[in-house]
XYZ file of C-alpha atoms in Angstrom:
672
model
C 75.949 -21.969 -50.609
C 75.414 -21.226 -54.145
C 73.923 -24.442 -55.831
C 74.693 -25.118 -59.285
C 72.787 -28.647 -60.943
C 75.659 -30.922 -60.055
C 75.272 -29.476 -56.015
C 71.399 -29.404 -56.442
C 72.019 -33.125 -58.158
C 73.902 -34.680 -55.400
C 71.847 -32.923 -52.590
C 68.887 -35.099 -53.194
C 70.832 -38.162 -54.542
C 72.716 -38.193 -50.565
C 68.142 -37.871 -49.546
C 67.437 -39.737 -51.303
C 70.223 -42.226 -49.922
C 69.680 -41.119 -46.575
C 66.183 -42.608 -46.778
C 67.135 -45.487 -48.948
C 69.691 -46.889 -46.030
C 66.969 -46.331 -42.875
C 64.504 -48.148 -45.381
C 67.193 -51.330 -45.594
C 67.777 -50.973 -41.847
C 64.121 -50.997 -41.123
C 64.088 -53.975 -43.177
C 66.914 -55.415 -41.936
C 65.287 -55.382 -38.556
C 61.992 -57.256 -39.697
C 59.446 -54.128 -40.172
C 57.561 -53.124 -43.262
C 58.023 -50.159 -43.818
C 57.835 -48.920 -47.621
C 59.503 -45.381 -48.099
C 60.990 -44.262 -44.561
C 58.311 -41.221 -43.870
C 59.781 -37.404 -43.832
C 60.569 -35.377 -40.847
C 56.944 -33.333 -40.357
C 57.672 -30.110 -41.898
C 61.287 -31.004 -43.421
C 61.974 -27.794 -45.532
C 64.861 -30.047 -48.170
C 61.354 -32.141 -49.358
C 57.917 -32.031 -50.848
C 55.512 -31.643 -48.349
C 52.202 -30.298 -48.121
C 50.931 -27.374 -46.669
C 48.142 -26.979 -44.302
C 45.666 -25.108 -46.935
C 42.319 -26.987 -45.221
C 39.693 -24.823 -44.121
C 38.755 -25.916 -40.770
C 34.960 -25.182 -40.521
C 34.189 -27.426 -37.096
C 32.004 -24.725 -34.610
C 34.832 -24.786 -32.248
C 37.103 -23.757 -34.871
C 34.693 -20.676 -35.649
C 34.044 -19.657 -31.891
C 37.809 -19.784 -31.880
C 38.160 -17.622 -34.321
C 35.294 -15.268 -33.376
C 36.669 -14.611 -30.553
C 40.229 -14.110 -31.387
C 38.274 -11.164 -34.529
C 36.718 -9.315 -31.418
C 40.730 -8.801 -29.542
C 42.084 -7.207 -32.651
C 41.682 -4.265 -33.721
C 41.842 -3.118 -37.203
C 45.746 -2.939 -37.492
C 46.137 -6.428 -38.670
C 43.197 -5.387 -41.927
C 44.978 -2.060 -42.362
C 48.789 -4.033 -42.629
C 47.714 -5.962 -44.653
C 46.948 -3.885 -47.861
C 50.292 -1.881 -46.551
C 51.642 -5.324 -47.839
C 49.898 -5.659 -50.486
C 50.902 -2.002 -51.599
C 54.651 -3.375 -50.605
C 54.550 -6.292 -52.855
C 53.210 -4.222 -55.521
C 55.545 -1.305 -55.016
C 58.575 -3.721 -54.752
C 57.853 -5.615 -57.906
C 56.607 -2.981 -60.477
C 60.271 -1.382 -59.857
C 61.751 -4.736 -60.116
C 59.505 -5.102 -63.602
C 61.012 -1.576 -64.137
C 64.827 -2.346 -63.540
C 64.781 -5.329 -65.696
C 63.089 -2.877 -69.062
C 65.065 -0.123 -68.317
C 68.619 -2.064 -68.338
C 67.469 -4.367 -70.846
C 66.770 -1.171 -73.154
C 70.490 0.923 -72.651
C 72.401 -2.695 -73.514
C 69.830 -3.344 -76.387
C 70.473 0.586 -77.787
C 74.335 0.117 -77.310
C 74.527 -3.133 -78.946
C 73.318 -1.686 -81.775
C 74.785 1.411 -81.185
C 78.201 -0.328 -81.820
C 77.281 -2.292 -84.746
C 76.124 0.416 -87.107
C 79.131 2.473 -86.146
C 80.354 -0.168 -87.566
C 78.221 -0.280 -90.555
C 78.684 3.281 -91.217
C 75.909 3.806 -93.588
C 75.278 6.487 -95.252
C 72.450 8.405 -97.934
C 74.372 6.810 -100.978
C 76.601 3.713 -99.496
C 75.155 0.850 -97.435
C 77.806 -0.929 -94.288
C 77.903 -4.017 -96.193
C 81.162 -4.183 -96.700
C 82.035 -3.945 -93.246
C 79.725 -7.263 -92.843
C 81.749 -9.313 -90.961
C 83.295 -6.989 -88.623
C 80.404 -6.515 -87.200
C 79.939 -10.497 -87.462
C 82.523 -11.066 -84.624
C 81.850 -7.759 -82.818
C 78.288 -9.442 -82.341
C 78.731 -12.435 -81.690
C 81.303 -11.766 -78.798
C 78.765 -9.565 -77.376
C 75.834 -11.825 -77.708
C 77.627 -14.985 -75.965
C 79.054 -13.053 -73.371
C 75.310 -11.428 -71.988
C 74.137 -15.200 -72.689
C 77.465 -16.403 -70.327
C 75.968 -14.028 -67.707
C 72.777 -15.192 -67.931
C 73.615 -18.946 -67.876
C 76.178 -18.870 -65.308
C 73.949 -17.696 -62.784
C 71.696 -20.159 -63.213
C 73.465 -23.440 -63.955
C 76.388 -22.377 -61.019
C 75.031 -19.911 -58.797
C 71.309 -21.152 -58.081
C 69.797 -23.656 -60.464
C 66.104 -22.578 -59.597
C 66.157 -19.807 -61.335
C 66.641 -21.172 -64.609
C 62.827 -21.155 -66.574
C 59.733 -19.297 -66.044
C 59.424 -20.067 -62.880
C 55.365 -20.045 -62.984
C 55.229 -23.805 -63.188
C 57.261 -23.233 -59.358
C 55.317 -21.327 -58.073
C 51.780 -23.137 -59.120
C 52.850 -26.315 -57.418
C 53.357 -23.833 -54.032
C 49.946 -21.808 -55.397
C 48.422 -25.793 -54.526
C 49.431 -26.517 -51.675
C 53.324 -28.742 -52.749
C 56.600 -27.366 -51.051
C 59.454 -27.002 -53.553
C 62.480 -26.090 -52.047
C 64.374 -22.815 -52.847
C 61.836 -22.064 -54.769
C 60.855 -18.168 -52.844
C 64.385 -17.586 -51.822
C 65.927 -14.266 -51.654
C 68.973 -15.505 -53.870
C 66.607 -17.381 -56.232
C 65.298 -13.934 -56.751
C 67.954 -12.176 -57.698
C 69.731 -14.707 -59.505
C 65.930 -14.612 -61.467
C 66.240 -10.922 -62.267
C 69.355 -10.714 -63.570
C 69.603 -13.851 -65.196
C 66.621 -13.009 -67.344
C 67.823 -9.584 -67.560
C 71.307 -10.713 -69.813
C 69.435 -13.210 -71.076
C 66.539 -10.779 -73.582
C 69.904 -9.206 -73.146
C 71.550 -11.939 -75.391
C 68.952 -11.995 -78.073
C 67.504 -15.062 -76.998
C 64.349 -16.277 -78.081
C 62.780 -16.071 -74.765
C 60.577 -13.005 -72.985
C 60.248 -11.497 -69.770
C 57.173 -11.976 -68.616
C 57.362 -15.168 -66.480
C 60.668 -14.731 -64.641
C 58.219 -11.668 -63.686
C 55.736 -14.399 -62.695
C 58.166 -15.696 -60.489
C 59.759 -12.536 -59.345
C 56.516 -10.639 -57.914
C 56.099 -14.082 -56.141
C 59.831 -13.929 -53.994
C 58.569 -10.655 -53.610
C 54.829 -11.633 -52.134
C 56.183 -14.028 -49.373
C 59.641 -12.482 -48.728
C 57.497 -9.554 -46.969
C 54.469 -11.572 -45.681
C 57.246 -12.717 -43.425
C 60.003 -10.171 -42.999
C 62.508 -13.007 -42.856
C 65.578 -14.354 -45.795
C 66.798 -17.487 -45.064
C 69.341 -16.268 -47.711
C 70.584 -13.813 -45.638
C 69.442 -15.768 -42.484
C 67.728 -12.018 -41.176
C 64.303 -12.421 -39.305
C 62.695 -9.181 -37.657
C 60.648 -10.422 -35.844
C 62.828 -12.754 -34.073
C 62.561 -10.356 -31.447
C 59.322 -9.219 -31.796
C 56.822 -11.964 -30.255
C 54.313 -8.993 -30.334
C 54.696 -8.090 -33.247
C 50.845 -7.874 -34.836
C 52.874 -9.253 -38.153
C 52.922 -12.401 -36.530
C 49.443 -12.670 -37.491
C 50.391 -13.576 -40.962
C 53.163 -15.970 -40.458
C 51.087 -18.815 -41.796
C 50.217 -20.949 -44.709
C 47.273 -19.527 -45.687
C 48.355 -16.096 -45.727
C 51.862 -16.161 -47.087
C 50.017 -18.562 -49.507
C 47.602 -15.233 -50.342
C 50.523 -13.297 -50.336
C 52.071 -15.200 -53.330
C 48.523 -14.710 -55.033
C 48.991 -11.778 -55.030
C 52.733 -11.150 -55.885
C 52.384 -13.736 -59.650
C 48.829 -10.815 -60.072
C 51.731 -7.979 -59.526
C 54.066 -10.172 -62.056
C 51.232 -10.021 -65.098
C 50.026 -6.777 -64.470
C 53.685 -5.160 -64.506
C 54.427 -7.401 -68.017
C 51.569 -6.550 -69.763
C 50.382 -3.109 -67.559
C 46.852 -5.393 -67.897
C 45.713 -5.569 -64.021
C 43.035 -7.136 -64.681
C 44.547 -10.221 -66.157
C 46.948 -10.313 -63.903
C 43.870 -11.236 -61.210
C 42.496 -13.971 -63.996
C 45.258 -15.176 -64.469
C 46.243 -15.874 -61.230
C 43.038 -17.232 -60.567
C 42.653 -19.524 -63.689
C 46.250 -20.731 -63.983
C 47.887 -20.673 -60.117
C 45.148 -21.344 -57.963
C 42.664 -23.721 -56.277
C 42.233 -21.872 -53.613
C 40.010 -18.407 -54.184
C 37.592 -16.306 -52.255
C 36.720 -12.992 -52.683
C 39.127 -10.783 -50.389
C 41.928 -12.996 -52.374
C 40.369 -11.131 -55.843
C 40.023 -7.709 -53.927
C 43.556 -7.603 -52.513
C 45.153 -9.256 -55.911
C 43.405 -6.509 -57.852
C 45.110 -3.648 -55.757
C 48.333 -5.448 -55.637
C 48.293 -5.799 -59.696
C 47.132 -2.192 -60.115
C 49.333 -0.459 -57.870
C 52.585 -2.917 -59.704
C 51.422 -1.854 -62.882
C 50.938 2.615 -61.576
C 54.000 2.400 -60.476
C 55.933 0.641 -63.849
C 53.577 3.598 -65.113
C 55.224 6.320 -63.137
C 58.938 4.494 -63.366
C 58.961 3.927 -67.364
C 57.603 8.218 -68.190
C 61.325 9.262 -66.769
C 63.380 7.218 -69.647
C 60.503 7.924 -71.918
C 61.481 11.265 -73.982
C 58.690 11.211 -76.104
C 56.285 12.850 -73.249
C 56.517 14.186 -70.281
C 56.937 12.981 -66.306
C 54.472 11.117 -65.190
C 52.232 10.954 -68.549
C 50.616 7.324 -67.206
C 50.929 6.229 -71.280
C 53.868 3.098 -70.221
C 51.920 0.526 -68.706
C 53.799 -2.412 -68.776
C 56.596 -4.108 -70.133
C 55.455 -4.794 -73.172
C 52.572 -2.959 -75.155
C 51.066 -3.469 -78.729
C 50.560 0.038 -79.951
C 48.092 1.929 -80.719
C 45.291 0.487 -82.511
C 43.374 2.953 -83.973
C 39.068 2.149 -85.347
C 38.197 3.241 -88.350
C 37.423 1.557 -91.756
C 40.768 -0.148 -92.105
C 41.027 -2.188 -88.393
C 37.372 -3.368 -88.409
C 36.739 -6.258 -89.748
C 33.539 -8.390 -91.063
C 31.340 -11.121 -90.202
C 32.516 -13.040 -92.561
C 36.042 -13.062 -91.156
C 35.080 -14.823 -88.299
C 35.815 -18.387 -89.961
C 38.833 -17.288 -90.836
C 40.050 -16.632 -87.351
C 37.982 -20.026 -85.997
C 40.838 -21.688 -89.060
C 43.956 -19.601 -87.870
C 43.090 -20.117 -83.826
C 42.675 -24.615 -85.066
C 46.151 -24.463 -87.009
C 47.255 -22.209 -83.135
C 46.323 -24.984 -81.355
C 48.316 -27.333 -83.544
C 50.913 -25.411 -83.844
C 51.212 -25.004 -79.953
C 50.748 -28.868 -79.591
C 53.855 -29.700 -81.589
C 55.965 -27.356 -79.792
C 54.694 -28.922 -75.663
C 55.336 -31.874 -77.602
C 58.804 -31.540 -79.218
C 60.298 -29.715 -75.294
C 59.124 -32.390 -73.779
C 61.021 -34.850 -76.105
C 64.097 -32.731 -75.023
C 62.969 -31.784 -71.681
C 63.340 -35.239 -71.201
C 66.414 -36.180 -72.508
C 67.684 -33.011 -71.261
C 66.922 -34.689 -68.133
C 69.183 -38.268 -69.229
C 72.190 -35.833 -70.362
C 72.523 -32.662 -69.293
C 71.148 -31.309 -66.393
C 72.631 -33.009 -63.706
C 75.995 -31.530 -64.564
C 76.454 -27.838 -64.845
C 79.274 -27.801 -67.338
C 77.131 -29.709 -69.759
C 74.390 -27.464 -69.090
C 76.690 -24.494 -68.836
C 77.134 -25.919 -72.645
C 74.183 -26.341 -73.879
C 73.948 -21.976 -72.808
C 76.577 -21.324 -75.018
C 76.246 -24.083 -77.682
C 71.941 -21.951 -78.388
C 73.518 -18.142 -77.986
C 76.141 -19.450 -80.777
C 73.606 -20.611 -82.525
C 71.024 -17.805 -82.040
C 73.334 -14.609 -83.116
C 74.464 -16.093 -86.059
C 70.097 -16.952 -87.183
C 70.295 -13.129 -85.777
C 72.622 -11.740 -87.820
C 72.940 -13.720 -90.971
C 69.074 -13.418 -91.862
C 69.149 -9.911 -92.685
C 72.662 -10.336 -95.021
C 71.620 -13.270 -96.485
C 67.780 -11.901 -97.748
C 69.382 -8.434 -98.993
C 65.841 -6.957 -98.727
C 66.668 -3.233 -98.403
C 63.988 -1.046 -98.741
C 63.395 2.311 -98.895
C 60.878 3.839 -96.030
C 57.991 5.538 -97.341
C 57.908 8.168 -94.491
C 61.146 8.476 -93.526
C 59.729 11.088 -90.493
C 58.814 7.756 -88.764
C 62.807 7.442 -88.513
C 63.249 10.204 -86.923
C 62.111 10.774 -82.641
C 59.237 12.533 -82.944
C 57.144 13.974 -85.979
C 58.409 17.187 -87.813
C 57.195 20.834 -87.402
C 57.953 22.073 -91.045
C 55.485 19.936 -93.469
C 56.589 22.334 -95.789
C 53.622 21.432 -99.249
C 53.377 17.654 -98.685
C 50.287 17.301 -97.434
C 50.657 15.281 -94.608
C 48.562 14.635 -91.417
C 50.070 14.082 -88.844
C 46.948 13.696 -86.593
C 45.420 10.475 -85.220
C 41.539 11.304 -86.760
C 42.875 11.525 -89.580
C 40.064 11.240 -92.385
C 42.440 9.143 -95.027
C 40.849 6.070 -97.164
C 40.799 2.767 -95.724
C 43.568 1.631 -98.342
C 46.433 3.912 -97.606
C 46.354 5.049 -93.810
C 49.095 3.763 -91.686
C 52.646 5.241 -91.024
C 54.302 3.149 -94.446
C 52.066 3.783 -97.427
C 52.334 2.754 -100.813
C 55.284 5.282 -103.018
C 54.087 5.686 -106.827
C 56.859 5.687 -109.308
C 56.365 10.047 -109.423
C 55.780 11.308 -106.763
C 54.386 10.447 -102.781
C 51.081 9.199 -103.455
C 49.355 9.781 -99.951
C 51.300 10.545 -96.525
C 48.982 9.723 -93.268
C 49.769 9.425 -89.411
C 53.265 9.912 -88.005
C 53.503 6.114 -86.197
C 55.871 6.516 -83.024
C 54.913 2.248 -82.646
C 56.958 1.815 -85.484
C 60.250 4.000 -84.914
C 61.969 1.586 -83.123
C 60.391 -1.356 -85.329
C 62.276 -0.522 -88.346
C 65.513 -2.032 -88.085
C 68.223 0.046 -90.767
C 70.607 -2.879 -90.698
C 72.849 -2.582 -93.292
C 71.070 -0.591 -95.608
C 71.281 3.349 -96.826
C 70.033 5.961 -94.610
C 66.051 6.384 -95.195
C 65.824 2.354 -96.105
C 64.636 -0.140 -93.698
C 65.542 -4.167 -93.737
C 62.392 -6.124 -93.328
C 64.085 -10.091 -92.318
C 66.043 -7.736 -89.870
C 63.417 -5.627 -88.107
C 61.720 -9.380 -87.681
C 65.425 -11.571 -86.733
C 67.504 -7.931 -85.549
C 65.220 -7.037 -82.591
C 63.897 -6.686 -79.621
C 61.086 -9.416 -78.495
C 58.945 -6.513 -78.400
C 59.779 -4.811 -81.431
C 59.205 -7.339 -83.409
C 55.649 -7.734 -82.227
C 54.928 -4.249 -82.824
C 55.825 -4.705 -86.491
C 54.107 -7.188 -86.963
C 51.027 -6.358 -85.832
C 51.523 -2.641 -87.108
C 53.860 -2.156 -90.376
C 51.141 -1.930 -93.274
C 53.499 -2.506 -95.144
C 52.932 -6.090 -96.825
C 56.425 -8.520 -96.068
C 57.686 -10.881 -98.308
C 56.168 -14.142 -98.236
C 59.199 -16.209 -98.787
C 61.322 -14.253 -95.521
C 58.028 -14.644 -93.618
C 57.584 -18.406 -93.454
C 61.459 -19.114 -92.989
C 61.549 -16.475 -90.050
C 58.260 -18.445 -89.161
C 60.065 -21.777 -88.923
C 63.393 -21.148 -88.089
C 62.589 -19.224 -85.124
C 59.881 -21.799 -83.940
C 62.762 -24.203 -83.610
C 65.190 -22.127 -81.922
C 62.053 -20.731 -79.310
C 61.025 -24.634 -78.835
C 65.333 -25.678 -78.678
C 65.500 -22.399 -76.150
C 62.916 -23.521 -72.997
C 64.309 -25.264 -70.853
C 67.910 -24.173 -71.300
C 69.591 -23.202 -68.183
C 68.421 -19.214 -67.869
C 66.110 -17.439 -66.714
C 63.405 -17.505 -69.234
C 59.818 -16.833 -70.700
C 57.165 -18.073 -73.622
C 54.777 -15.257 -73.872
C 57.310 -13.606 -75.668
C 58.165 -15.971 -78.136
C 55.014 -17.516 -79.048
C 53.870 -13.846 -79.406
C 55.912 -13.760 -82.447
C 55.311 -17.305 -83.886
C 51.875 -16.323 -83.889
C 52.006 -13.019 -84.929
C 54.283 -14.014 -87.973
C 51.749 -16.847 -88.614
C 49.368 -14.443 -88.098
C 51.027 -12.020 -91.134
C 51.178 -15.109 -93.145
C 47.791 -15.876 -93.266
C 46.267 -12.468 -93.578
C 48.441 -11.669 -96.905
C 47.809 -14.766 -98.358
C 44.282 -13.751 -98.209
C 44.910 -10.408 -98.873
C 46.364 -11.277 -102.339
C 44.034 -13.351 -103.312
C 41.725 -10.278 -103.063
C 40.192 -12.335 -99.981
C 39.836 -9.527 -97.442
C 38.642 -6.260 -99.270
C 35.744 -6.077 -101.703
C 37.076 -4.085 -104.261
C 40.273 -6.333 -104.154
C 42.495 -2.656 -102.358
C 45.138 -3.772 -99.911
C 44.086 -2.979 -96.295
C 47.189 -2.345 -94.443
C 45.957 -2.499 -91.073
C 43.705 -4.950 -90.893
C 46.799 -7.558 -91.718
C 47.608 -6.543 -87.763
C 44.511 -7.985 -86.570
C 45.193 -11.403 -88.345
C 49.050 -11.213 -86.658
C 46.967 -10.344 -83.581
C 44.593 -12.881 -83.911
C 47.519 -15.497 -84.928
C 49.478 -14.685 -82.404
C 46.618 -15.347 -79.531
C 45.992 -18.276 -81.547
C 49.635 -20.131 -80.424
C 49.668 -18.168 -76.901
C 46.933 -20.644 -76.089
C 48.028 -23.662 -77.823
C 51.334 -23.731 -75.721
C 49.947 -21.597 -72.668
C 46.162 -23.021 -72.346
C 44.765 -20.468 -71.017
C 41.446 -18.069 -72.193
C 39.948 -15.864 -70.388
C 43.419 -14.300 -68.042
C 44.862 -14.713 -72.244
C 41.882 -12.320 -74.000
C 41.690 -9.936 -71.288
C 45.378 -9.802 -71.069
C 45.442 -9.115 -74.838
C 42.204 -6.506 -74.718
C 43.967 -4.751 -72.171
C 47.242 -4.536 -73.984
C 45.723 -3.471 -77.019
C 43.554 -0.842 -75.633
C 40.505 -2.046 -77.941
C 37.086 -3.888 -77.396
C 36.707 -4.061 -80.517
C 39.250 -7.478 -80.969
C 37.539 -9.125 -78.053
C 35.393 -11.384 -80.764
C 38.302 -12.089 -83.157
C 40.992 -13.184 -80.269
C 38.216 -14.703 -78.271
C 37.370 -17.319 -81.212
C 41.000 -17.678 -81.829
C 41.831 -18.383 -77.669
C 38.589 -21.015 -77.511
C 39.466 -22.572 -80.726
C 43.319 -23.572 -79.685
C 43.184 -24.398 -76.593
C 40.689 -27.459 -78.160
C 42.536 -28.001 -80.924
C 45.923 -28.444 -78.976
C 44.201 -30.341 -75.817
C 42.909 -33.478 -78.454
C 46.566 -33.690 -79.018
C 48.350 -33.262 -75.601
C 46.564 -31.828 -72.093
C 48.386 -29.362 -70.071
C 50.532 -26.049 -70.708
C 54.070 -27.236 -71.573
C 55.010 -25.418 -67.908
C 52.718 -28.709 -66.771
C 54.574 -31.074 -68.769
C 57.975 -29.994 -67.896
C 56.971 -30.771 -63.935
C 55.260 -34.467 -65.231
C 58.911 -35.226 -66.761
C 61.060 -34.167 -63.016
C 62.298 -37.286 -61.319
C 60.401 -36.839 -57.704
C 63.041 -37.841 -54.979
C 60.373 -40.971 -53.915
C 61.200 -41.787 -57.709
C 65.065 -41.660 -56.593
C 65.103 -43.283 -53.512
C 63.165 -46.388 -55.719
C 65.286 -46.756 -57.994
C 68.537 -46.239 -55.592
C 67.030 -49.320 -53.876
C 66.327 -51.806 -56.659
C 69.981 -50.857 -58.286
C 71.307 -51.662 -55.002
C 69.484 -55.238 -55.048
C 70.645 -55.770 -58.054
C 74.175 -54.819 -58.020
C 74.972 -56.271 -54.440
C 72.272 -59.028 -55.191
C 70.566 -59.060 -51.613
C 68.111 -60.906 -49.908
C 64.270 -60.016 -51.910
C 62.566 -57.657 -49.008
C 58.298 -58.430 -49.107
C 58.283 -54.601 -50.143
C 60.304 -54.779 -53.119
C 57.850 -55.538 -55.921
C 56.283 -52.586 -54.671
C 59.190 -50.629 -54.787
C 59.637 -52.049 -58.089
C 55.418 -51.579 -59.712
C 56.080 -47.771 -58.061
C 59.277 -47.280 -59.993
C 57.769 -48.814 -63.157
C 54.543 -46.425 -63.131
C 57.158 -43.437 -63.262
C 58.898 -45.172 -66.551
C 55.635 -45.849 -67.663
C 55.205 -42.033 -67.854
C 58.356 -41.345 -68.916
C 58.050 -43.294 -71.936
C 54.443 -41.516 -72.545
C 55.895 -38.033 -72.467
C 58.290 -39.540 -74.626
């Protein structure tokens, strides 16, 4: 059975009305119940799980006796399941990333063919044809993602992190861990990212990994009506069919999802510890770490199969998103007197993150009252957002009209040239170049090439030609008309300055679009959009400081140091929105493969969280949970409405119901 927004709303309404009738019946018979109790273990409710630790002597003796009778197969099976969860999560991440990669490549190839630019002419004459084709492709892809959520399974909307948090902390939520939710989530995020929406794959990967962990733990699927242990009463796998072991497998799946998304197994374990679980021990730590390691290795191996730049099996792509190579040199190092800059960036990033959460909370409350109860309205909102985002992505570079020559045109090719001629270029990673001139794109003098240094494959897909002539690129298109991870790489590694007006306009508009998009009826993550917003903001600050001669004692351009400020800005923005610290720092260090930025990232993250917490509490996912009306509040509202409409006698429990619902409304008003 498919449950869209309409079906979910009316199913919850029917449950609440049944409880209301039970309350009224009890009142008619003189009973004092305020709320009729739920059936124990009712999976349609929000009951809690049994995560309590039993420490009585009888229980401990029973566990010792039980462990003596069991053999080592139970622990062996546990590690096998952890490996299976990691492998399946890594395969899921590879499937999403590979399909998105080829869909996006196909889109850009079609638009490039329509522009038909040459060495001497641009493609602006064919823009409006490309414009219509682009809108059609984007709306088609986004409509698939919206249909899957609005009409098939509404639990697949958003990142899924709030729901997994609830489950890990003992709250039962309906259909969150179903197999149908898994497939809807995977296919939905695939099309929403490929459709160009300002969303990420990372949050949905955490949800997908948790579903894999829950399913493999019990070898059971409610969606398929499948139970592998139904006719196997003596199977050792039955030892894992309890709330505690299922919780641990879900936590391992969430860690594997983070590891597959960022190539950060240690960060994945810390994320589950810091952000997800309230119940933790050493056994969970080891299991999560092993599962995350398997997941990261799995996607790493599979990605080499579609990466033409490396041989199969060469482990160079540890996750769905990487930040590229940060070379260690004088150009990338920073001075101690730059730490106050990082603190200021962190404070402002916290302010912007708090503003994002506040605006998004307003939108969430509005959606609850006006959109989310109807599948058709939710789908209409998805298509409206998709249209606006598509218009921005293609009109922004067209209006900017900022075609720029690529100083090192070999960066537009997949491999460095074999014949360097007499240009004296240095393409090794350990080039001894002047700090001011280091980088894949370098400044060009009026008469000759000033310097060629370091072919950088990370920039190959980050420089978008759009409608420009060959060997030219559009900085505006590289920001708006590109994949999210490639936008991040460009902001981190492009040593050429971006026009400050272009950068500011992109930051402002993208901030609004990302805030509007998070919460609509598509699977969506917030990590990549917040990293893009923060990187643009940090890049803007870095370029402003460089223009004021505040980054170099000689007053020269230190190109790669601009990427450091973009990285610090991205860290601050994500900390201000998600309010995570330790795991975020480790994830970013693992993504950059460089510890030299640890201090700058930690400063930005700490100050961003401190400042953001002064304005609103908790991450944006937490505020989403606080805004939703639970079935208990729905029962109270129905009872009060029935009392007012039918002028029934005032039961002695009505004031209690009124107080309960008034408290909910006060909470909602605070958020609003």
